[in-house]
Amino acid sequence: MDLHQWMITDLASMRSKLFDSVIQLVRPDRWHEQADGGGATLAGVLLHIARHQDLAVNVAIRNHDPLFLAHQDELGLAGHGMGVGLSEAEDRAATALIDPAGLLHYITAVFDGTEAWLHPLGSMALDIEPNTAYRLAHRGGLNEADYPWLYSMWAGKALWWLVQWPVIGHGHAHTGEAISIRNRMGLSPF
């Protein structure tokens, strides 16, 4: 299996785990609930997964506006900065405003867009190194002084890395977190 095919397969696997094991099993009216009275909410984790994937694929790689711009109102996050949902620490004031239906539309649009872009991409393109600093600032609306960790982590990386880590690896890690939240809510199907 080549790297390109592996990425397509692993992205589909991660999406299936997230949608089938979390989104379909936890009612949207519980997405704002903190399991065990603390920690992250599913709304926060789902937004975080979508924001990183959107930023990596649409902004850093493709040099397009993030899908987040078209979904801000529907999410209930109009007026929030472009960095909302990016930090590992959940901003409960912001995520408490998230409309679950809007979040489902956003995360679905992000995965659909990533898959549509990734499928026809050839393996040769995976070694291209985009100017992530320029794109994060000009397309993503992010100031390097506010997100030095993101700028430094994504600097000098080829497309394959931007798909492999911010989209797939990071997505798998937070899918595991979402499954843990689901389980602590008493909703494990096993």
Tab-separated table of C-alpha atoms in Angstrom:
chain	number	residue	atom	x	y	z
A	1	MET	CA	0.000	0.000	0.000
A	2	ASP	CA	1.392	3.419	-0.859
A	3	LEU	CA	1.245	6.440	1.452
A	4	HIS	CA	-1.624	8.057	-0.448
A	5	GLN	CA	-3.804	4.943	-0.222
A	6	TRP	CA	-2.918	4.530	3.453
A	7	MET	CA	-4.071	8.102	4.139
A	8	ILE	CA	-7.393	7.527	2.370
A	9	THR	CA	-7.957	4.284	4.283
A	10	ASP	CA	-6.921	5.659	7.676
A	11	LEU	CA	-9.030	8.805	7.271
A	12	ALA	CA	-12.061	6.631	6.459
A	13	SER	CA	-11.313	4.471	9.501
A	14	MET	CA	-11.090	7.471	11.807
A	15	ARG	CA	-14.281	8.958	10.412
A	16	SER	CA	-16.106	5.658	10.854
A	17	LYS	CA	-14.978	5.348	14.488
A	18	LEU	CA	-15.995	8.909	15.284
A	19	PHE	CA	-19.376	8.867	13.557
A	20	ASP	CA	-20.401	5.270	14.316
A	21	SER	CA	-18.995	4.974	17.841
A	22	VAL	CA	-19.708	8.464	19.164
A	23	ILE	CA	-21.942	10.704	17.078
A	24	GLN	CA	-24.560	8.012	16.395
A	25	LEU	CA	-24.534	6.720	19.992
A	26	VAL	CA	-24.692	9.949	21.985
A	27	ARG	CA	-27.812	12.071	21.619
A	28	PRO	CA	-26.955	15.648	20.578
A	29	ASP	CA	-28.695	17.020	23.671
A	30	ARG	CA	-25.850	15.436	25.719
A	31	TRP	CA	-22.952	16.871	23.685
A	32	HIS	CA	-22.504	19.741	26.177
A	33	GLU	CA	-22.402	17.412	29.172
A	34	GLN	CA	-19.166	16.980	31.108
A	35	ALA	CA	-18.889	13.286	31.952
A	36	ASP	CA	-18.142	12.685	35.634
A	37	GLY	CA	-18.778	16.385	36.258
A	38	GLY	CA	-15.571	17.561	34.603
A	39	GLY	CA	-13.301	17.424	31.593
A	40	ALA	CA	-14.039	18.063	27.961
A	41	THR	CA	-17.453	17.875	26.357
A	42	LEU	CA	-18.244	16.095	23.114
A	43	ALA	CA	-19.137	19.474	21.616
A	44	GLY	CA	-15.647	20.707	22.457
A	45	VAL	CA	-13.873	17.588	21.170
A	46	LEU	CA	-15.874	17.455	17.923
A	47	LEU	CA	-15.256	21.144	17.259
A	48	HIS	CA	-11.553	20.679	17.979
A	49	ILE	CA	-11.232	17.740	15.559
A	50	ALA	CA	-13.077	19.636	12.816
A	51	ARG	CA	-11.174	22.905	13.325
A	52	HIS	CA	-7.741	21.242	13.082
A	53	GLN	CA	-8.694	19.202	10.028
A	54	ASP	CA	-10.291	22.244	8.365
A	55	LEU	CA	-7.271	24.411	9.111
A	56	ALA	CA	-4.750	21.821	7.922
A	57	VAL	CA	-6.493	20.814	4.699
A	58	ASN	CA	-8.310	23.925	3.563
A	59	VAL	CA	-5.981	26.634	4.864
A	60	ALA	CA	-2.444	25.251	5.182
A	61	ILE	CA	-2.537	22.802	2.287
A	62	ARG	CA	-5.078	24.162	-0.206
A	63	ASN	CA	-4.720	27.903	0.528
A	64	HIS	CA	-8.521	28.270	0.758
A	65	ASP	CA	-10.690	29.917	3.364
A	66	PRO	CA	-11.600	27.580	6.201
A	67	LEU	CA	-15.056	26.005	6.049
A	68	PHE	CA	-15.473	27.366	9.566
A	69	LEU	CA	-16.251	30.799	8.068
A	70	ALA	CA	-19.335	29.446	6.294
A	71	HIS	CA	-20.469	27.566	9.408
A	72	GLN	CA	-19.805	30.108	12.189
A	73	ASP	CA	-23.396	31.344	12.401
A	74	GLU	CA	-24.893	27.855	12.241
A	75	LEU	CA	-22.488	26.692	14.945
A	76	GLY	CA	-23.555	29.543	17.212
A	77	LEU	CA	-20.015	30.964	17.181
A	78	ALA	CA	-20.505	34.146	15.150
A	79	GLY	CA	-18.225	36.824	16.508
A	80	HIS	CA	-15.761	34.393	18.040
A	81	GLY	CA	-12.185	34.619	16.837
A	82	MET	CA	-10.697	32.375	14.193
A	83	GLY	CA	-8.820	30.459	16.877
A	84	VAL	CA	-11.905	29.129	18.641
A	85	GLY	CA	-11.653	25.389	19.156
A	86	LEU	CA	-7.960	25.121	18.285
A	87	SER	CA	-6.496	24.914	21.780
A	88	GLU	CA	-6.262	21.559	23.533
A	89	ALA	CA	-7.960	23.179	26.527
A	90	GLU	CA	-11.670	23.580	25.836
A	91	ASP	CA	-13.081	27.100	26.028
A	92	ARG	CA	-16.323	26.204	27.814
A	93	ALA	CA	-17.739	29.711	27.335
A	94	ALA	CA	-17.510	29.226	23.559
A	95	THR	CA	-18.431	25.558	23.302
A	96	ALA	CA	-21.481	26.063	25.529
A	97	LEU	CA	-22.909	28.151	22.667
A	98	ILE	CA	-22.472	25.468	20.011
A	99	ASP	CA	-25.614	24.254	18.307
A	100	PRO	CA	-25.290	20.445	17.932
A	101	ALA	CA	-27.048	20.407	14.535
A	102	GLY	CA	-24.695	23.097	13.265
A	103	LEU	CA	-21.708	21.181	14.635
A	104	LEU	CA	-22.829	18.000	12.903
A	105	HIS	CA	-23.149	19.896	9.599
A	106	TYR	CA	-19.710	21.452	10.067
A	107	ILE	CA	-17.830	18.273	10.985
A	108	THR	CA	-19.569	16.385	8.151
A	109	ALA	CA	-18.643	19.123	5.654
A	110	VAL	CA	-15.016	19.049	6.835
A	111	PHE	CA	-14.703	15.260	6.442
A	112	ASP	CA	-16.540	15.306	3.086
A	113	GLY	CA	-14.278	18.087	1.810
A	114	THR	CA	-11.097	16.363	2.978
A	115	GLU	CA	-12.101	13.087	1.346
A	116	ALA	CA	-13.067	14.810	-1.916
A	117	TRP	CA	-9.694	16.573	-2.006
A	118	LEU	CA	-7.593	13.579	-0.927
A	119	HIS	CA	-8.995	10.866	-3.219
A	120	PRO	CA	-7.766	12.214	-6.575
A	121	LEU	CA	-4.491	13.569	-5.140
A	122	GLY	CA	-1.434	11.818	-6.498
A	123	SER	CA	1.404	10.587	-4.312
A	124	MET	CA	3.877	12.980	-5.970
A	125	ALA	CA	1.996	15.994	-4.567
A	126	LEU	CA	2.458	14.778	-0.997
A	127	ASP	CA	6.036	16.091	-0.824
A	128	ILE	CA	5.060	19.714	-1.550
A	129	GLU	CA	5.850	22.031	1.359
A	130	PRO	CA	3.293	24.865	1.597
A	131	ASN	CA	4.016	28.227	3.202
A	132	THR	CA	1.955	27.481	6.292
A	133	ALA	CA	2.857	30.690	8.158
A	134	TYR	CA	1.565	32.860	5.323
A	135	ARG	CA	-1.590	30.757	4.881
A	136	LEU	CA	-2.397	30.570	8.609
A	137	ALA	CA	-2.214	34.368	8.772
A	138	HIS	CA	-3.836	35.341	5.463
A	139	ARG	CA	-6.394	32.557	5.005
A	140	GLY	CA	-6.801	31.297	8.549
A	141	GLY	CA	-6.952	34.710	10.233
A	142	LEU	CA	-4.512	33.603	12.938
A	143	ASN	CA	-1.787	35.759	14.443
A	144	GLU	CA	1.490	33.939	15.093
A	145	ALA	CA	1.903	35.719	18.446
A	146	ASP	CA	-1.389	34.156	19.617
A	147	TYR	CA	-0.645	30.656	18.283
A	148	PRO	CA	3.148	30.200	18.368
A	149	TRP	CA	2.769	26.462	19.082
A	150	LEU	CA	0.709	25.956	15.914
A	151	TYR	CA	2.992	28.013	13.690
A	152	SER	CA	6.134	26.273	14.942
A	153	MET	CA	4.609	22.770	14.775
A	154	TRP	CA	3.355	23.169	11.201
A	155	ALA	CA	6.360	25.135	9.827
A	156	GLY	CA	8.441	23.415	7.177
A	157	LYS	CA	6.153	20.403	6.888
A	158	ALA	CA	5.180	18.660	3.660
A	159	LEU	CA	1.592	17.860	2.701
A	160	TRP	CA	1.962	14.246	3.792
A	161	TRP	CA	2.796	15.389	7.348
A	162	LEU	CA	-0.116	17.863	7.432
A	163	VAL	CA	-2.483	15.032	6.525
A	164	GLN	CA	-0.771	12.389	8.664
A	165	TRP	CA	-0.633	14.381	11.909
A	166	PRO	CA	-3.152	17.281	12.192
A	167	VAL	CA	-5.836	15.381	10.283
A	168	ILE	CA	-5.337	11.661	10.941
A	169	GLY	CA	-3.092	11.187	14.012
A	170	HIS	CA	-4.581	14.082	15.948
A	171	GLY	CA	-8.057	13.004	14.835
A	172	HIS	CA	-7.520	9.443	16.069
A	173	ALA	CA	-6.275	10.730	19.442
A	174	HIS	CA	-9.351	12.882	19.976
A	175	THR	CA	-11.681	10.197	18.653
A	176	GLY	CA	-10.335	8.040	21.469
A	177	GLU	CA	-11.050	10.884	23.879
A	178	ALA	CA	-14.620	11.152	22.525
A	179	ILE	CA	-15.120	7.400	22.971
A	180	SER	CA	-13.893	7.725	26.559
A	181	ILE	CA	-16.405	10.527	27.199
A	182	ARG	CA	-19.163	8.357	25.689
A	183	ASN	CA	-18.165	5.467	27.940
A	184	ARG	CA	-18.097	7.645	31.057
A	185	MET	CA	-21.613	8.772	30.166
A	186	GLY	CA	-22.624	5.116	30.453
A	187	LEU	CA	-23.280	4.785	26.732
A	188	SER	CA	-20.793	2.110	25.742
A	189	PRO	CA	-22.521	-0.423	23.480
A	190	PHE	CA	-20.366	-3.222	24.929
